[in-house]
Short mmCIF file of C-alpha atoms in Angstrom, two decimals:
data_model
loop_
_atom_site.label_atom_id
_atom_site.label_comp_id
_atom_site.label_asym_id
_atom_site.label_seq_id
_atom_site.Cartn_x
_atom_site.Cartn_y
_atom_site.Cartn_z
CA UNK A 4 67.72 26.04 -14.94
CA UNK A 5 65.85 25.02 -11.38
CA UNK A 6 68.12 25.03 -8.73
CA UNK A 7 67.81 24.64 -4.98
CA UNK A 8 68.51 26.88 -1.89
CA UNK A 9 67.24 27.67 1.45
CA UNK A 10 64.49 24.90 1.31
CA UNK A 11 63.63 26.24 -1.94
CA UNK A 12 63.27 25.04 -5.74
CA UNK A 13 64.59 28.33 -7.70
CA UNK A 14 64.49 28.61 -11.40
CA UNK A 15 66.89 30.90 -12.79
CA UNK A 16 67.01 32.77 -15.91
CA UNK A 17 70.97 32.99 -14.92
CA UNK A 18 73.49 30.78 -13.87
CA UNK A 19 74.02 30.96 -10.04
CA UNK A 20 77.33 30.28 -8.88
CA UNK A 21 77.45 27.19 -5.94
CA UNK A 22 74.20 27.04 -5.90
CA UNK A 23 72.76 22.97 -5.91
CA UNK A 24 71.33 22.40 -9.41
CA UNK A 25 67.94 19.98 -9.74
CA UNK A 26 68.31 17.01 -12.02
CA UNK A 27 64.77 16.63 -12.28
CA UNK A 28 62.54 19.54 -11.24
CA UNK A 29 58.30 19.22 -11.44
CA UNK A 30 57.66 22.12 -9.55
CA UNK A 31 59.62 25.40 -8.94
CA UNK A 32 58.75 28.27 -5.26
CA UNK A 33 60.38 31.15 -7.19
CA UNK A 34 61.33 32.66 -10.30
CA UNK A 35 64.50 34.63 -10.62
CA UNK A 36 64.36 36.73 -13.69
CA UNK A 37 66.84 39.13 -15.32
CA UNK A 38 66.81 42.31 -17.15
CA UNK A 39 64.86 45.65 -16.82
CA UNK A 40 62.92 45.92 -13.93
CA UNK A 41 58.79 45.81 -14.17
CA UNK A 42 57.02 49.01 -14.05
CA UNK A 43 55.06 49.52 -10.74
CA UNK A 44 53.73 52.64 -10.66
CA UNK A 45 54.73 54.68 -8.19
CA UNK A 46 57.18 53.69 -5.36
CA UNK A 47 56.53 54.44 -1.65
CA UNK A 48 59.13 55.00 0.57
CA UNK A 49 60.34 51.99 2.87
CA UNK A 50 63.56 52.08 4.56
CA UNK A 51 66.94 54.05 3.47
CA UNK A 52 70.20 53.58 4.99
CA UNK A 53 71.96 56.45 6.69
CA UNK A 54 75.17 55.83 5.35
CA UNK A 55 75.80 57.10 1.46
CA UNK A 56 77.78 56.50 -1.18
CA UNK A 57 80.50 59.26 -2.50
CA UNK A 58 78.01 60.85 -4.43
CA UNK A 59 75.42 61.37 -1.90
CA UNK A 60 73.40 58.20 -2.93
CA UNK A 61 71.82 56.32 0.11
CA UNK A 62 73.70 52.76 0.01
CA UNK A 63 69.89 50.86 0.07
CA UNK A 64 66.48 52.36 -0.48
CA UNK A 65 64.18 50.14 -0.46
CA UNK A 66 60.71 51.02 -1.40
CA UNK A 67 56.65 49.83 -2.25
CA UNK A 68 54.58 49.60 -5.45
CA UNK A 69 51.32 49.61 -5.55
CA UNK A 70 50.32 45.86 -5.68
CA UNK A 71 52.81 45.43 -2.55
CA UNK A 72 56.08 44.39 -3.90
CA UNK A 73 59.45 45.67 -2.87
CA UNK A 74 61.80 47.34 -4.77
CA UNK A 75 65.45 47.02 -3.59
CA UNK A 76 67.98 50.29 -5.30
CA UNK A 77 71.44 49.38 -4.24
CA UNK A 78 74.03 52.66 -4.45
CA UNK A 79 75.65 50.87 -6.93
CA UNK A 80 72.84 50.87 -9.26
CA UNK A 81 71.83 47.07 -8.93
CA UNK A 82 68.90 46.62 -8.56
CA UNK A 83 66.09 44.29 -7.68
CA UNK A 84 62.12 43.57 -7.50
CA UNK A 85 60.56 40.89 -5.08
CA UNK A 86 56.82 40.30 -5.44
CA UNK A 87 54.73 40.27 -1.95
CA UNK A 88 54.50 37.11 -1.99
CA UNK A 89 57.97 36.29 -1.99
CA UNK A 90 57.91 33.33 -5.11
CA UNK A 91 59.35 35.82 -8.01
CA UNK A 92 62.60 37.88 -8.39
CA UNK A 93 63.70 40.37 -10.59
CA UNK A 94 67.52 41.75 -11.41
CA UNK A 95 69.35 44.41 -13.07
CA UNK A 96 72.93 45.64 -12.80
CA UNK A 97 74.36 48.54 -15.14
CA UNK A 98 76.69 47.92 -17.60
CA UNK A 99 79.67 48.23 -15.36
CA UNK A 100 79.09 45.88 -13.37
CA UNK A 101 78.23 41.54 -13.83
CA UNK A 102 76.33 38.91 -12.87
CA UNK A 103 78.53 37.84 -9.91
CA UNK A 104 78.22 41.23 -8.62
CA UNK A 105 74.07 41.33 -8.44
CA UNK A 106 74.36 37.12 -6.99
CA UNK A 107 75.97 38.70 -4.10
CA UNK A 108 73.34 40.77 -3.29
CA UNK A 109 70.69 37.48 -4.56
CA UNK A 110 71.96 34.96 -2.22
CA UNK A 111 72.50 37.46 0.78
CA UNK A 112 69.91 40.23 1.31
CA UNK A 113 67.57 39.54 -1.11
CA UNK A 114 66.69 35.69 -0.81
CA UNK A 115 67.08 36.61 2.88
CA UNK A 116 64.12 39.23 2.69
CA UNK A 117 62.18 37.00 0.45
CA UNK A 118 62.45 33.38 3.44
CA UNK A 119 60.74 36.16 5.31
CA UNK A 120 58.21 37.23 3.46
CA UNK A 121 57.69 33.24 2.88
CA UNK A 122 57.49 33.06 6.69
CA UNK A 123 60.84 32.18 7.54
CA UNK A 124 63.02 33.24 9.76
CA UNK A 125 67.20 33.22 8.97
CA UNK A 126 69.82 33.73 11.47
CA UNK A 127 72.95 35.82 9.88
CA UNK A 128 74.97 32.79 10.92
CA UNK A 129 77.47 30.61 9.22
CA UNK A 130 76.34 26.42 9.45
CA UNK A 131 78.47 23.98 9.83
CA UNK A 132 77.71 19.89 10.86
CA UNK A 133 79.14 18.27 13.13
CA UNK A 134 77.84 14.36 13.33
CA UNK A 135 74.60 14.18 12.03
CA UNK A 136 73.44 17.68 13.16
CA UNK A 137 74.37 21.43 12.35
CA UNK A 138 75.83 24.32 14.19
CA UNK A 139 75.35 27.69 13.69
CA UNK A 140 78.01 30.47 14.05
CA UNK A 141 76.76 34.18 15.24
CA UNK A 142 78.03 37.43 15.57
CA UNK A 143 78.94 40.93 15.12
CA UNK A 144 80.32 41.75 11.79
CA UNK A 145 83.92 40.76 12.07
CA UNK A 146 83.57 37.97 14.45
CA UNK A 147 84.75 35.82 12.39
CA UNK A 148 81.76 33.71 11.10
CA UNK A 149 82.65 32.70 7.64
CA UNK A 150 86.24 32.34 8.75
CA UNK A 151 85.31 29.92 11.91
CA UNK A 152 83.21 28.38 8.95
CA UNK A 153 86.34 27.81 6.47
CA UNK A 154 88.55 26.82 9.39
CA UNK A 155 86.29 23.71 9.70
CA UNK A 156 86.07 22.96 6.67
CA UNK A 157 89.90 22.45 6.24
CA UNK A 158 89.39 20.07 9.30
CA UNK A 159 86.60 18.48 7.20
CA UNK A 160 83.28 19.10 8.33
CA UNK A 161 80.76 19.76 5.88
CA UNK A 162 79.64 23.34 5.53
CA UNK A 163 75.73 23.76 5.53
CA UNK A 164 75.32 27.53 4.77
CA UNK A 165 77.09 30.94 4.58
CA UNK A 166 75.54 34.01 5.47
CA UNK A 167 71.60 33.35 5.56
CA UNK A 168 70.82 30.31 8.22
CA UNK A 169 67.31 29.50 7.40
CA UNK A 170 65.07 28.03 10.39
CA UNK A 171 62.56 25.79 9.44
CA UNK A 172 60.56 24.40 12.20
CA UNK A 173 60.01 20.55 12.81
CA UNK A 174 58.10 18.78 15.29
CA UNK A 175 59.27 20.53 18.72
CA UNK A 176 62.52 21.16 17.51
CA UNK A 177 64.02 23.15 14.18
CA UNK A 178 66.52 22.13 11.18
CA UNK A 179 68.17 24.24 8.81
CA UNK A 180 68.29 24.44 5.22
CA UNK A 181 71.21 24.50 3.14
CA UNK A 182 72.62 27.27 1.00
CA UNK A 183 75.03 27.58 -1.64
CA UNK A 184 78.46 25.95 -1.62
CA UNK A 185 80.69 28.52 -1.29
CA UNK A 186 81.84 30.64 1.57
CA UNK A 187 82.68 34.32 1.04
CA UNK A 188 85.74 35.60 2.92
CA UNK A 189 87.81 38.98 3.27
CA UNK A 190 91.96 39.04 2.22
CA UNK A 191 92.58 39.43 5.60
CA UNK A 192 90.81 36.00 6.50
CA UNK A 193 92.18 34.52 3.49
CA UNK A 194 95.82 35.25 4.27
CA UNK A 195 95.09 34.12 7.71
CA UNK A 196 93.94 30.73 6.04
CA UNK A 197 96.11 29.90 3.43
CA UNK A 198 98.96 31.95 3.92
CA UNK A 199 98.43 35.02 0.98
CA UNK A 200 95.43 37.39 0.34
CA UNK A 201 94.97 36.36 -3.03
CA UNK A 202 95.19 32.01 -2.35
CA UNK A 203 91.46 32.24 -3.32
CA UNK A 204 89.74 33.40 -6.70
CA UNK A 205 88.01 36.52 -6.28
CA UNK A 206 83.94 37.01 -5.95
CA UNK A 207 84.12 39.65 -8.87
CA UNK A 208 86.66 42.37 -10.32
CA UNK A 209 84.77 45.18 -8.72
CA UNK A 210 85.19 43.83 -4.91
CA UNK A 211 87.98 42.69 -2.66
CA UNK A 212 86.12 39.75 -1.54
CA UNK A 213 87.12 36.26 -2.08
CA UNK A 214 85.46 32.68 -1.89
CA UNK A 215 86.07 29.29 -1.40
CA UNK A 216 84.08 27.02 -3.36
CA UNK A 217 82.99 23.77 -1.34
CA UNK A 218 83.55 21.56 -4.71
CA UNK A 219 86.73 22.84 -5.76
CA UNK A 220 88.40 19.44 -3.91
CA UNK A 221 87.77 16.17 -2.03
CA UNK A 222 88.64 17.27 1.06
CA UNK A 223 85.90 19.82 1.06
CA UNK A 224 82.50 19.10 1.87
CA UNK A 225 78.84 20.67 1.40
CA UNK A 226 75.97 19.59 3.10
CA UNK A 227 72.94 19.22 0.83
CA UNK A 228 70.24 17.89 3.25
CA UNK A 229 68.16 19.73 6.01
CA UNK A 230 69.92 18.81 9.44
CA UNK A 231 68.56 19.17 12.46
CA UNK A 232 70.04 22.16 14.61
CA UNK A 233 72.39 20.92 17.93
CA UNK A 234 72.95 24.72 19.07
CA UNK A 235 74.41 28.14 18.46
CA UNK A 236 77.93 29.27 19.10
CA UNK A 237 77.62 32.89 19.66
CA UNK A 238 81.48 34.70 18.69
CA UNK A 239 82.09 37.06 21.45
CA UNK A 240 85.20 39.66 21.40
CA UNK A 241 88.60 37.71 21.28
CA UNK A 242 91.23 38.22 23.69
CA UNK A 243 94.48 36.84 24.26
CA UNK A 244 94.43 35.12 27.94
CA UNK A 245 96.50 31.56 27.59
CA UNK A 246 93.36 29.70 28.72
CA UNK A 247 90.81 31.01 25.53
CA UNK A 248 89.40 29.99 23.64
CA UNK A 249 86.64 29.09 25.73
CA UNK A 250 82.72 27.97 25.51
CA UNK A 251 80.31 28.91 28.23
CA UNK A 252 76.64 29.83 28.42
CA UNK A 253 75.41 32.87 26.47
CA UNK A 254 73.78 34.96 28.89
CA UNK A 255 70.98 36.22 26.90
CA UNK A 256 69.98 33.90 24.12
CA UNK A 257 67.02 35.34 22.68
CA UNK A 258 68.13 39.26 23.10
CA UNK A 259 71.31 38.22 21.62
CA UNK A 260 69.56 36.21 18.52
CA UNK A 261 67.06 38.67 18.30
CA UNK A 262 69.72 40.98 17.05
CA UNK A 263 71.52 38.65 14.99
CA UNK A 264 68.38 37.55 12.35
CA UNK A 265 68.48 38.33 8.96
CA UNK A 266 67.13 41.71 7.53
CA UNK A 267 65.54 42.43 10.87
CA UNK A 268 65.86 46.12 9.70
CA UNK A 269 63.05 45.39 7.00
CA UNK A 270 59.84 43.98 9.31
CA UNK A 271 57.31 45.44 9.78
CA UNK A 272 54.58 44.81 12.72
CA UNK A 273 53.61 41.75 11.97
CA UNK A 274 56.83 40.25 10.73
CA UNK A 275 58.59 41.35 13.87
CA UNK A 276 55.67 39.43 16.13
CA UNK A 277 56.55 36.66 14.03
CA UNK A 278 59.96 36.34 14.43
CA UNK A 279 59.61 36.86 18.15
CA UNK A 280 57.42 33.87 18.27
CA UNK A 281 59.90 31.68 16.35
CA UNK A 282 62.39 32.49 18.16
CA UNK A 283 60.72 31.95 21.31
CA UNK A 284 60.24 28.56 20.34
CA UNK A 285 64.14 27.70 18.70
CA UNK A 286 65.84 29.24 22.25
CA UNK A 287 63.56 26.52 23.93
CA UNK A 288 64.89 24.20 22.28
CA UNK A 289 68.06 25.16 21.11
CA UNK A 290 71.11 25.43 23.26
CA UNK A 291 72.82 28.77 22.32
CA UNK A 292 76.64 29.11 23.99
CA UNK A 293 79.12 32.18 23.82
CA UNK A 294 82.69 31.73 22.71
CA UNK A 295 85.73 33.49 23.81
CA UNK A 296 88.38 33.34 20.65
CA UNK A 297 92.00 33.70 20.91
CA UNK A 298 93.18 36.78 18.98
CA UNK A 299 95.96 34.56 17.77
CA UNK A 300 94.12 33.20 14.10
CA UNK A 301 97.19 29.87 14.68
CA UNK A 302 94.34 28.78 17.38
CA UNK A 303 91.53 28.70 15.28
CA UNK A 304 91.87 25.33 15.04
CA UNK A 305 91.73 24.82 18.42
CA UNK A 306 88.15 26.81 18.26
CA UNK A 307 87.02 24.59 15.76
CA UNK A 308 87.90 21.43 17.84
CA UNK A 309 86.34 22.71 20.81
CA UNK A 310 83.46 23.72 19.08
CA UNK A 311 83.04 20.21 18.19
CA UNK A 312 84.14 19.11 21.68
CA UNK A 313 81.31 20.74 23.29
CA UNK A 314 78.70 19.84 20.13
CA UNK A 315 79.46 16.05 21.02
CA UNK A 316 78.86 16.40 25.18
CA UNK A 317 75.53 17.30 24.27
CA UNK A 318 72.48 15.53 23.73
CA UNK A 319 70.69 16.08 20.68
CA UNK A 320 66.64 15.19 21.10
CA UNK A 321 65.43 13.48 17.60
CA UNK A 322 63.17 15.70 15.63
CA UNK A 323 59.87 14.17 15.66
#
């Protein structure tokens, strides 16, 4: 099966769950294969978490074989292997756990590491469109991205990506790629959405996360076309004054999307002079503004519609 993702034509040894498949595919980038992983000699230590598991097992190590490629040891025991050059993949999970709950890790970190060894640089952003361009939603973890993301959606905008927010530069100005139709959300964001924790199938048995597949009804929408970028919408700390939520300049735009790439805790030298040159370039020519949420989820819509409010008062230059 060739499917595609993130700018990318991906055939799959497994099924991949809201990911576009390719009707007629002459070429494939990468190869996602499952099973056992290869034998690369011995491993060289890249980058471990602090934090642990309950049994003292580091939550990621990530580490080197000899030939370059990078081996990815979850503390779960899933488990992956991405060659240096970023065009092949390969899975295992133990017996206890399924193919849902290694995709989670595919579509998020992994495919995320492997745009950048490919050159490209993601945002950890939620995308939605608004007209004929895209947004992206940053911020901390528990901002509220994929939430934001879900909210519009119910008002009917098309949903670009969830998670990764691949840049892809064009002419002077940048468009992004889409992902996977599906956005992943927490119970509490659920409830807050459709009224009960459980409204929305769960991601796998063995985690409380939930998701909302973009083809699951009409009203839903997934973009599958590269859009050109209109701005960022930073999620700042909510609060509950009667006038939020508001939109304003973000006073740091490339500090603050420095911090908010994708697997920036993975580059090395070169990657990291990379990035800073790409996103030298996008905060040229991207606007990036900071929102003020109401604590009160009952005005989300009201986010979303300002959002959108602001998206429209601004000119969008055509990508040349």
């Amino acid at each position: 099966m060739v499917y595609r993702a993130f700018g990318l034509q991906i055939e799959s040894e497994a099924p991949l769950q809201g990911v576009s498949l390719v009707e007629t595919a002459s070429r494939h980038d990468v190869t996602v294969r499952v099973g056992p992983l290869p034998d690369g000699g011995p491993l060289t230590s890249f980058f471990r978490t602090p934090n642990q598991t309950a049994d003292g097992t580091n939550v990621l190590r990530v580490s080197t074989t000899h030939d370059g490629s990078f081996q990815f040891c979850y503390g779960d025991g899933i488990s992956f292997l991405i060659d240096r050059t970023g065009s092949e993949v390969w899975m295992h999970w133990p017996e206890s756990f399924t193919l849902e709950d290694a995709s989670t890790y595919l579509l998020g970190p992994i495919f995320g590491f492997l745009l950048r060894l490919r050159g490209v640089v993601s945002l950890h952003a939620s995308g939605v469109m608004i007209g004929d361009a895209a947004i992206a939603l940053v911020g901390q973890a528990g901002a509220g991205k994929s939430t934001t993301a879900a909210m519009f959606a119910q008002l009917g905008y098309p949903i670009v990506t969830d998670d990764v927010f691949a840049l892809k530069p064009c002419g002077d100005r940048f468009v992004v790629e889409p992902g996977y139709a599906t956005l992943r959300l927490w119970p509490d964001s659920v409830a807050a959405l459709y009224g009960s924790p459980s409204a929305l199938p769960l991601i796998t048995p063995n985690w409380d996360k939930r998701y909302l597949d973009l083809r699951s009804s009409d009203d839903l929408h997934f973009a599958t076309a590269a859009a050109p970028i209109a701005a960022v919408y930073v999620l700042g700390h909510r609060n509950s004054n009667d006038d939020s939520p508001t939109i304003g300049p973000e006073a740091e735009p490339f500090v603050t999307l420095l911090a908010n790439t994708y697997c920036n805790y993975l580059l090395d030298r070169p990657a990291r002079a990379h990035e800073f040159d790409v996103l030298s370039r996008f905060v040229n020519s991207t606007d990036v503004r900071h929102v003020t949420p109401h604590v009160d989820p009952s005005r989300l819509p009201d986010l979303c519609r300002l959002i959108a409010h602001d998206v429209q008062q601004r000119s969008l230059p055509a990508v040349s």
